[in-house]
GROMACS .gro file of N, CA and C in nm:
model
  432
    1MET      N    1  -2.514  -4.873   1.691
    1MET     CA    2  -2.501  -4.783   1.592
    1MET      C    3  -2.456  -4.697   1.706
    2LYS      N    4  -2.504  -4.640   1.764
    2LYS     CA    5  -2.522  -4.556   1.867
    2LYS      C    6  -2.434  -4.542   1.967
    3LEU      N    7  -2.448  -4.662   2.004
    3LEU     CA    8  -2.305  -4.727   2.100
    3LEU      C    9  -2.172  -4.731   2.039
    4LYS      N   10  -2.176  -4.759   1.938
    4LYS     CA   11  -2.062  -4.760   1.910
    4LYS      C   12  -1.967  -4.558   1.856
    5VAL      N   13  -2.057  -4.518   1.830
    5VAL     CA   14  -2.033  -4.394   1.828
    5VAL      C   15  -2.024  -4.331   1.948
    6ILE      N   16  -2.039  -4.355   2.029
    6ILE     CA   17  -2.022  -4.298   2.163
    6ILE      C   18  -1.886  -4.344   2.223
    7GLY      N   19  -1.926  -4.478   2.205
    7GLY     CA   20  -1.740  -4.545   2.227
    7GLY      C   21  -1.645  -4.503   2.161
    8MET      N   22  -1.667  -4.454   2.059
    8MET     CA   23  -1.534  -4.374   1.926
    8MET      C   24  -1.536  -4.281   1.994
    9ILE      N   25  -1.572  -4.162   2.054
    9ILE     CA   26  -1.568  -4.055   2.112
    9ILE      C   27  -1.535  -4.014   2.229
   10ALA      N   28  -1.551  -4.137   2.338
   10ALA     CA   29  -1.520  -4.128   2.449
   10ALA      C   30  -1.339  -4.182   2.447
   11GLY      N   31  -1.347  -4.286   2.293
   11GLY     CA   32  -1.199  -4.324   2.321
   11GLY      C   33  -1.138  -4.209   2.246
   12LEU      N   34  -1.161  -4.118   2.218
   12LEU     CA   35  -1.085  -3.989   2.148
   12LEU      C   36  -1.075  -3.904   2.266
   13ALA      N   37  -1.167  -3.894   2.340
   13ALA     CA   38  -1.164  -3.837   2.459
   13ALA      C   39  -1.032  -3.880   2.565
   14TRP      N   40  -1.029  -4.009   2.576
   14TRP     CA   41  -0.958  -4.062   2.653
   14TRP      C   42  -0.816  -4.044   2.626
   15GLY      N   43  -0.771  -4.128   2.482
   15GLY     CA   44  -0.667  -4.030   2.443
   15GLY      C   45  -0.577  -3.963   2.417
   16GLY      N   46  -0.672  -3.866   2.381
   16GLY     CA   47  -0.608  -3.723   2.379
   16GLY      C   48  -0.639  -3.668   2.493
   17ALA      N   49  -0.641  -3.668   2.656
   17ALA     CA   50  -0.659  -3.697   2.762
   17ALA      C   51  -0.432  -3.755   2.812
   18ALA      N   52  -0.454  -3.872   2.766
   18ALA     CA   53  -0.335  -3.962   2.808
   18ALA      C   54  -0.240  -3.879   2.722
   19LEU      N   55  -0.222  -3.844   2.615
   19LEU     CA   56  -0.150  -3.786   2.537
   19LEU      C   57  -0.111  -3.670   2.601
   20ALA      N   58  -0.238  -3.574   2.651
   20ALA     CA   59  -0.115  -3.448   2.709
   20ALA      C   60  -0.079  -3.469   2.870
   21GLN      N   61  -0.112  -3.582   2.884
   21GLN     CA   62  -0.033  -3.607   3.035
   21GLN      C   63   0.122  -3.687   2.998
   22GLY      N   64   0.085  -3.721   2.855
   22GLY     CA   65   0.236  -3.790   2.900
   22GLY      C   66   0.349  -3.727   2.848
   23SER      N   67   0.316  -3.557   2.793
   23SER     CA   68   0.391  -3.487   2.739
   23SER      C   69   0.478  -3.448   2.824
   24GLN      N   70   0.614  -3.422   2.819
   24GLN     CA   71   0.747  -3.340   2.924
   24GLN      C   72   0.676  -3.209   2.915
   25GLU      N   73   0.676  -3.176   2.806
   25GLU     CA   74   0.686  -3.018   2.794
   25GLU      C   75   0.550  -2.949   2.814
   26PRO      N   76   0.550  -2.844   2.896
   26PRO     CA   77   0.463  -2.755   2.987
   26PRO      C   78   0.391  -2.734   2.822
   27SER      N   79   0.269  -2.722   2.863
   27SER     CA   80   0.212  -2.654   2.722
   27SER      C   81   0.093  -2.522   2.762
   28MET      N   82   0.135  -2.468   2.634
   28MET     CA   83   0.121  -2.317   2.680
   28MET      C   84  -0.026  -2.287   2.573
   29PRO      N   85  -0.080  -2.215   2.633
   29PRO     CA   86  -0.222  -2.200   2.567
   29PRO      C   87  -0.182  -2.111   2.387
   30GLN      N   88  -0.276  -2.187   2.317
   30GLN     CA   89  -0.220  -2.167   2.161
   30GLN      C   90  -0.324  -2.037   2.183
   31GLU      N   91  -0.311  -1.921   2.085
   31GLU     CA   92  -0.334  -1.775   2.042
   31GLU      C   93  -0.429  -1.805   1.918
   32PRO      N   94  -0.534  -1.792   1.944
   32PRO     CA   95  -0.652  -1.823   1.773
   32PRO      C   96  -0.599  -1.768   1.666
   33SER      N   97  -0.573  -1.771   1.548
   33SER     CA   98  -0.508  -1.780   1.442
   33SER      C   99  -0.587  -1.642   1.419
   34MET      N  100  -0.554  -1.505   1.419
   34MET     CA  101  -0.626  -1.371   1.359
   34MET      C  102  -0.561  -1.386   1.218
   35PRO      N  103  -0.676  -1.269   1.153
   35PRO     CA  104  -0.581  -1.228   1.003
   35PRO      C  105  -0.511  -1.065   1.100
   36GLN      N  106  -0.420  -1.081   0.995
   36GLN     CA  107  -0.302  -0.998   1.061
   36GLN      C  108  -0.429  -0.852   0.914
   37ASP      N  109  -0.392  -0.738   0.997
   37ASP     CA  110  -0.452  -0.596   0.942
   37ASP      C  111  -0.375  -0.511   0.911
   38PRO      N  112  -0.294  -0.513   0.796
   38PRO     CA  113  -0.251  -0.417   0.720
   38PRO      C  114  -0.213  -0.295   0.847
   39SER      N  115  -0.281  -0.217   0.842
   39SER     CA  116  -0.274  -0.052   0.908
   39SER      C  117  -0.282  -0.093   1.035
   40MET      N  118  -0.281  -0.167   1.104
   40MET     CA  119  -0.186  -0.222   1.255
   40MET      C  120  -0.044  -0.265   1.280
   41GLN      N  121   0.010  -0.333   1.156
   41GLN     CA  122   0.177  -0.325   1.150
   41GLN      C  123   0.227  -0.207   1.177
   42HIS      N  124   0.211  -0.095   1.153
   42HIS     CA  125   0.293  -0.011   1.145
   42HIS      C  126   0.205   0.083   1.225
   43PRO      N  127   0.273   0.188   1.348
   43PRO     CA  128   0.172   0.262   1.458
   43PRO      C  129   0.099   0.383   1.390
   44PRO      N  130   0.010   0.426   1.359
   44PRO     CA  131  -0.075   0.535   1.274
   44PRO      C  132   0.009   0.652   1.311
   45SER      N  133   0.006   0.789   1.204
   45SER     CA  134   0.092   0.860   1.197
   45SER      C  135   0.009   0.999   1.282
   46SER      N  136   0.053   1.051   1.306
   46SER     CA  137  -0.069   1.171   1.283
   46SER      C  138  -0.037   1.306   1.204
   47GLY      N  139  -0.074   1.446   1.158
   47GLY     CA  140   0.004   1.553   1.128
   47GLY      C  141   0.026   1.511   1.018
   48SER      N  142   0.197   1.583   0.966
   48SER     CA  143   0.186   1.572   0.864
   48SER      C  144   0.351   1.554   0.884
   49GLN      N  145   0.413   1.473   0.798
   49GLN     CA  146   0.584   1.470   0.750
   49GLN      C  147   0.628   1.552   0.686
   50THR      N  148   0.760   1.576   0.720
   50THR     CA  149   0.789   1.696   0.661
   50THR      C  150   0.974   1.645   0.567
   51SER      N  151   1.009   1.510   0.589
   51SER     CA  152   1.111   1.457   0.563
   51SER      C  153   1.039   1.403   0.443
   52GLY      N  154   0.944   1.353   0.440
   52GLY     CA  155   0.955   1.296   0.307
   52GLY      C  156   0.820   1.150   0.321
   53GLY      N  157   0.814   1.064   0.245
   53GLY     CA  158   0.764   0.941   0.294
   53GLY      C  159   0.608   0.951   0.264
   54MET      N  160   0.509   0.830   0.350
   54MET     CA  161   0.388   0.825   0.316
   54MET      C  162   0.330   0.893   0.456
   55GLN      N  163   0.219   0.980   0.527
   55GLN     CA  164   0.142   0.998   0.609
   55GLN      C  165   0.051   0.965   0.524
   56GLY      N  166  -0.112   0.963   0.725
   56GLY     CA  167  -0.199   0.928   0.700
   56GLY      C  168  -0.179   0.808   0.751
   57SER      N  169  -0.308   0.728   0.747
   57SER     CA  170  -0.357   0.647   0.761
   57SER      C  171  -0.269   0.528   0.619
   58GLN      N  172  -0.288   0.412   0.682
   58GLN     CA  173  -0.212   0.322   0.562
   58GLN      C  174  -0.404   0.317   0.441
   59MET      N  175  -0.452   0.306   0.479
   59MET     CA  176  -0.567   0.252   0.351
   59MET      C  177  -0.666   0.390   0.370
   60GLN      N  178  -0.659   0.498   0.424
   60GLN     CA  179  -0.827   0.576   0.428
   60GLN      C  180  -0.719   0.701   0.388
   61GLY      N  181  -0.795   0.806   0.313
   61GLY     CA  182  -0.784   1.021   0.285
   61GLY      C  183  -0.667   0.960   0.226
   62GLN      N  184  -0.632   1.103   0.136
   62GLN     CA  185  -0.549   1.164   0.114
   62GLN      C  186  -0.398   1.110   0.166
   63GLN      N  187  -0.298   1.077   0.101
   63GLN     CA  188  -0.161   1.069   0.148
   63GLN      C  189  -0.068   1.133   0.062
   64GLU      N  190   0.059   1.144   0.142
   64GLU     CA  191   0.146   1.239   0.091
   64GLU      C  192   0.285   1.155   0.038
   65LEU      N  193   0.357   1.162  -0.089
   65LEU     CA  194   0.500   1.084  -0.062
   65LEU      C  195   0.563   1.221  -0.154
   66SER      N  196   0.677   1.208  -0.100
   66SER     CA  197   0.812   1.315  -0.204
   66SER      C  198   0.924   1.236  -0.220
   67GLY      N  199   0.992   1.231  -0.334
   67GLY     CA  200   1.111   1.190  -0.383
   67GLY      C  201   1.121   1.200  -0.493
   68SER      N  202   1.222   1.121  -0.591
   68SER     CA  203   1.232   1.153  -0.690
   68SER      C  204   1.256   1.087  -0.767
   69VAL      N  205   1.194   1.136  -0.924
   69VAL     CA  206   1.118   1.038  -1.036
   69VAL      C  207   1.205   0.922  -1.105
   70VAL      N  208   1.255   0.830  -1.090
   70VAL     CA  209   1.312   0.749  -1.116
   70VAL      C  210   1.259   0.669  -1.279
   71ALA      N  211   1.150   0.680  -1.290
   71ALA     CA  212   1.043   0.632  -1.424
   71ALA      C  213   0.966   0.614  -1.461
   72LEU      N  214   0.961   0.670  -1.599
   72LEU     CA  215   0.779   0.739  -1.646
   72LEU      C  216   0.738   0.619  -1.757
   73ARG      N  217   0.608   0.545  -1.705
   73ARG     CA  218   0.590   0.480  -1.833
   73ARG      C  219   0.416   0.497  -1.846
   74LYS      N  220   0.375   0.476  -1.943
   74LYS     CA  221   0.264   0.473  -1.937
   74LYS      C  222   0.149   0.536  -1.870
   75ASP      N  223   0.082   0.542  -1.777
   75ASP     CA  224   0.012   0.610  -1.696
   75ASP      C  225   0.090   0.607  -1.561
   76LYS      N  226   0.208   0.554  -1.507
   76LYS     CA  227   0.228   0.582  -1.419
   76LYS      C  228   0.393   0.667  -1.389
   77VAL      N  229   0.421   0.673  -1.268
   77VAL     CA  230   0.480   0.742  -1.270
   77VAL      C  231   0.595   0.695  -1.060
   78PHE      N  232   0.724   0.657  -1.125
   78PHE     CA  233   0.765   0.590  -1.065
   78PHE      C  234   0.859   0.696  -0.963
   79ILE      N  235   0.812   0.677  -0.819
   79ILE     CA  236   0.876   0.771  -0.761
   79ILE      C  237   0.986   0.703  -0.605
   80LYS      N  238   1.113   0.725  -0.594
   80LYS     CA  239   1.190   0.622  -0.491
   80LYS      C  240   1.192   0.769  -0.392
   81ASP      N  241   1.193   0.724  -0.264
   81ASP     CA  242   1.116   0.816  -0.168
   81ASP      C  243   1.244   0.810  -0.082
   82GLU      N  244   1.280   0.854   0.028
   82GLU     CA  245   1.390   0.923   0.113
   82GLU      C  246   1.438   0.756   0.173
   83ASN      N  247   1.388   0.669   0.167
   83ASN     CA  248   1.389   0.582   0.217
   83ASN      C  249   1.455   0.449   0.147
   84GLY      N  250   1.456   0.473   0.006
   84GLY     CA  251   1.494   0.362  -0.089
   84GLY      C  252   1.398   0.303  -0.159
   85ALA      N  253   1.299   0.300  -0.103
   85ALA     CA  254   1.142   0.219  -0.200
   85ALA      C  255   1.069   0.323  -0.298
   86VAL      N  256   1.069   0.212  -0.398
   86VAL     CA  257   1.046   0.319  -0.562
   86VAL      C  258   0.896   0.280  -0.485
   87VAL      N  259   0.805   0.372  -0.542
   87VAL     CA  260   0.652   0.304  -0.538
   87VAL      C  261   0.594   0.415  -0.693
   88ALA      N  262   0.542   0.330  -0.737
   88ALA     CA  263   0.440   0.354  -0.831
   88ALA      C  264   0.281   0.414  -0.824
   89MET      N  265   0.314   0.500  -0.886
   89MET     CA  266   0.193   0.577  -0.848
   89MET      C  267   0.127   0.618  -0.961
   90GLY      N  268  -0.022   0.585  -1.022
   90GLY     CA  269  -0.033   0.620  -1.107
   90GLY      C  270  -0.151   0.762  -1.115
   91VAL      N  271  -0.130   0.774  -1.288
   91VAL     CA  272  -0.169   0.918  -1.335
   91VAL      C  273  -0.295   0.897  -1.435
   92ASN      N  274  -0.405   0.953  -1.415
   92ASN     CA  275  -0.495   0.962  -1.489
   92ASN      C  276  -0.551   1.161  -1.559
   93HIS      N  277  -0.651   1.148  -1.625
   93HIS     CA  278  -0.667   1.279  -1.640
   93HIS      C  279  -0.724   1.358  -1.488
   94SER      N  280  -0.778   1.321  -1.390
   94SER     CA  281  -0.784   1.390  -1.330
   94SER      C  282  -0.691   1.467  -1.272
   95THR      N  283  -0.565   1.393  -1.231
   95THR     CA  284  -0.395   1.452  -1.184
   95THR      C  285  -0.429   1.513  -1.188
   96GLN      N  286  -0.360   1.639  -1.150
   96GLN     CA  287  -0.290   1.720  -1.170
   96GLN      C  288  -0.173   1.788  -1.168
   97ILE      N  289  -0.090   1.852  -1.229
   97ILE     CA  290   0.048   1.864  -1.208
   97ILE      C  291   0.085   1.971  -1.274
   98ASP      N  292   0.155   2.003  -1.160
   98ASP     CA  293   0.205   2.158  -1.087
   98ASP      C  294   0.032   2.228  -1.103
   99GLY      N  295  -0.068   2.197  -1.082
   99GLY     CA  296  -0.202   2.257  -1.039
   99GLY      C  297  -0.226   2.287  -1.174
  100LYS      N  298  -0.209   2.173  -1.272
  100LYS     CA  299  -0.290   2.212  -1.429
  100LYS      C  300  -0.330   2.088  -1.414
  101PRO      N  301  -0.456   2.022  -1.487
  101PRO     CA  302  -0.509   1.908  -1.501
  101PRO      C  303  -0.443   1.897  -1.607
  102ILE      N  304  -0.448   1.750  -1.668
  102ILE     CA  305  -0.436   1.670  -1.794
  102ILE      C  306  -0.536   1.701  -1.900
  103GLU      N  307  -0.500   1.787  -2.003
  103GLU     CA  308  -0.618   1.744  -2.095
  103GLU      C  309  -0.672   1.657  -2.129
  104LYS      N  310  -0.845   1.639  -2.172
  104LYS     CA  311  -0.880   1.475  -2.229
  104LYS      C  312  -0.815   1.439  -2.340
  105HIS      N  313  -0.836   1.588  -2.453
  105HIS     CA  314  -0.795   1.497  -2.528
  105HIS      C  315  -0.598   1.432  -2.546
  106ARG      N  316  -0.598   1.477  -2.442
  106ARG     CA  317  -0.362   1.441  -2.471
  106ARG      C  318  -0.361   1.296  -2.378
  107ASP      N  319  -0.268   1.247  -2.488
  107ASP     CA  320  -0.211   1.161  -2.373
  107ASP      C  321  -0.100   1.162  -2.294
  108ILE      N  322  -0.157   1.006  -2.190
  108ILE     CA  323  -0.111   1.137  -2.048
  108ILE      C  324   0.100   1.064  -2.034
  109HIS      N  325   0.064   1.008  -2.129
  109HIS     CA  326   0.247   0.932  -2.159
  109HIS      C  327   0.311   1.090  -2.185
  110SER      N  328   0.238   1.032  -2.314
  110SER     CA  329   0.331   1.203  -2.389
  110SER      C  330   0.365   1.360  -2.270
  111HIS      N  331   0.191   1.371  -2.240
  111HIS     CA  332   0.215   1.440  -2.125
  111HIS      C  333   0.309   1.505  -1.981
  112LEU      N  334   0.325   1.335  -1.982
  112LEU     CA  335   0.399   1.291  -1.856
  112LEU      C  336   0.542   1.345  -1.860
  113ARG      N  337   0.634   1.244  -2.016
  113ARG     CA  338   0.711   1.323  -2.048
  113ARG      C  339   0.806   1.457  -2.032
  114ARG      N  340   0.662   1.529  -2.102
  114ARG     CA  341   0.656   1.662  -2.113
  114ARG      C  342   0.713   1.755  -1.990
  115GLU      N  343   0.633   1.684  -1.910
  115GLU     CA  344   0.615   1.798  -1.760
  115GLU      C  345   0.704   1.726  -1.646
  116ILE      N  346   0.742   1.594  -1.718
  116ILE     CA  347   0.863   1.573  -1.576
  116ILE      C  348   0.926   1.473  -1.631
  117LYS      N  349   1.043   1.444  -1.636
  117LYS     CA  350   1.195   1.442  -1.643
  117LYS      C  351   1.224   1.334  -1.466
  118GLU      N  352   1.289   1.196  -1.541
  118GLU     CA  353   1.348   1.183  -1.452
  118GLU      C  354   1.455   1.226  -1.363
  119GLY      N  355   1.485   1.149  -1.237
  119GLY     CA  356   1.599   1.257  -1.175
  119GLY      C  357   1.464   1.427  -1.125
  120ASP      N  358   1.349   1.419  -1.140
  120ASP     CA  359   1.267   1.528  -1.123
  120ASP      C  360   1.266   1.560  -0.893
  121GLN      N  361   1.306   1.613  -0.835
  121GLN     CA  362   1.198   1.583  -0.717
  121GLN      C  363   1.068   1.669  -0.669
  122VAL      N  364   0.967   1.574  -0.630
  122VAL     CA  365   0.836   1.548  -0.649
  122VAL      C  366   0.763   1.551  -0.502
  123ARG      N  367   0.653   1.578  -0.486
  123ARG     CA  368   0.578   1.567  -0.396
  123ARG      C  369   0.462   1.575  -0.454
  124THR      N  370   0.399   1.379  -0.430
  124THR     CA  371   0.247   1.382  -0.448
  124THR      C  372   0.134   1.340  -0.377
  125LYS      N  373   0.042   1.365  -0.394
  125LYS     CA  374  -0.109   1.375  -0.308
  125LYS      C  375  -0.136   1.254  -0.357
  126PHE      N  376  -0.205   1.118  -0.306
  126PHE     CA  377  -0.280   1.043  -0.406
  126PHE      C  378  -0.293   0.943  -0.277
  127ASN      N  379  -0.453   0.887  -0.362
  127ASN     CA  380  -0.499   0.787  -0.260
  127ASN      C  381  -0.464   0.678  -0.336
  128VAL      N  382  -0.517   0.600  -0.183
  128VAL     CA  383  -0.498   0.415  -0.237
  128VAL      C  384  -0.647   0.384  -0.297
  129GLU      N  385  -0.631   0.310  -0.435
  129GLU     CA  386  -0.808   0.253  -0.479
  129GLU      C  387  -0.733   0.137  -0.475
  130LYS      N  388  -0.910   0.034  -0.498
  130LYS     CA  389  -0.842  -0.079  -0.506
  130LYS      C  390  -0.800  -0.160  -0.394
  131THR      N  391  -0.687  -0.104  -0.264
  131THR     CA  392  -0.688  -0.190  -0.194
  131THR      C  393  -0.500  -0.166  -0.223
  132THR      N  394  -0.477  -0.170  -0.333
  132THR     CA  395  -0.338  -0.214  -0.356
  132THR      C  396  -0.236  -0.061  -0.457
  133GLU      N  397  -0.325   0.059  -0.541
  133GLU     CA  398  -0.345   0.091  -0.619
  133GLU      C  399  -0.316   0.228  -0.614
  134ASN      N  400  -0.179   0.268  -0.544
  134ASN     CA  401  -0.234   0.452  -0.592
  134ASN      C  402  -0.209   0.537  -0.649
  135MET      N  403  -0.297   0.623  -0.695
  135MET     CA  404  -0.345   0.775  -0.752
  135MET      C  405  -0.339   0.852  -0.752
  136ALA      N  406  -0.236   0.943  -0.811
  136ALA     CA  407  -0.166   1.061  -0.768
  136ALA      C  408  -0.316   1.131  -0.809
  137SER      N  409  -0.380   1.243  -0.746
  137SER     CA  410  -0.414   1.348  -0.737
  137SER      C  411  -0.350   1.460  -0.741
  138SER      N  412  -0.234   1.497  -0.770
  138SER     CA  413  -0.147   1.609  -0.777
  138SER      C  414  -0.006   1.561  -0.804
  139ILE      N  415   0.052   1.585  -0.882
  139ILE     CA  416   0.192   1.605  -0.839
  139ILE      C  417   0.262   1.734  -0.867
  140GLU      N  418   0.312   1.771  -0.772
  140GLU     CA  419   0.376   1.921  -0.754
  140GLU      C  420   0.594   1.883  -0.817
  141LYS      N  421   0.676   1.958  -0.887
  141LYS     CA  422   0.782   1.910  -0.904
  141LYS      C  423   0.849   2.062  -0.808
  142MET      N  424   0.949   1.985  -0.665
  142MET     CA  425   0.970   2.138  -0.580
  142MET      C  426   1.094   2.142  -0.679
  143LYS      N  427   1.115   2.253  -0.582
  143LYS     CA  428   1.261   2.353  -0.593
  143LYS      C  429   1.364   2.260  -0.574
  144LYS      N  430   1.490   2.251  -0.699
  144LYS     CA  431   1.610   2.223  -0.647
  144LYS      C  432   1.725   2.282  -0.534
   0.00000   0.00000   0.00000
């Protein structure tokens, strides 16, 4: 039994070497497959961006986004940035709108509809939660 297993291993080794020698194409060393880190796909930015867009590292700390409001849904504000990307921004009772928190007894959606209109230019500060959810800590309407 042991001899049979050793023979199979030797046969596989010899067969693999024969196949490799018979190939006409030069063999390129293969890099091991490594998981992609989303924060490494874009160069890190430093400082603040004055023309809108997101700032800071992709997943850590507070970030900022400026743009125009394109929709209000339940507890989300959808903001179109200068590049045309629409970003969903979650809103909760901790979010401050123009420096004032949403009162605990108030419905978030009705408060948003009263304070923010589609087309408003806004600047929002937010954190990324659960790796994919943007949660606004503040939303400021900008002067037109």
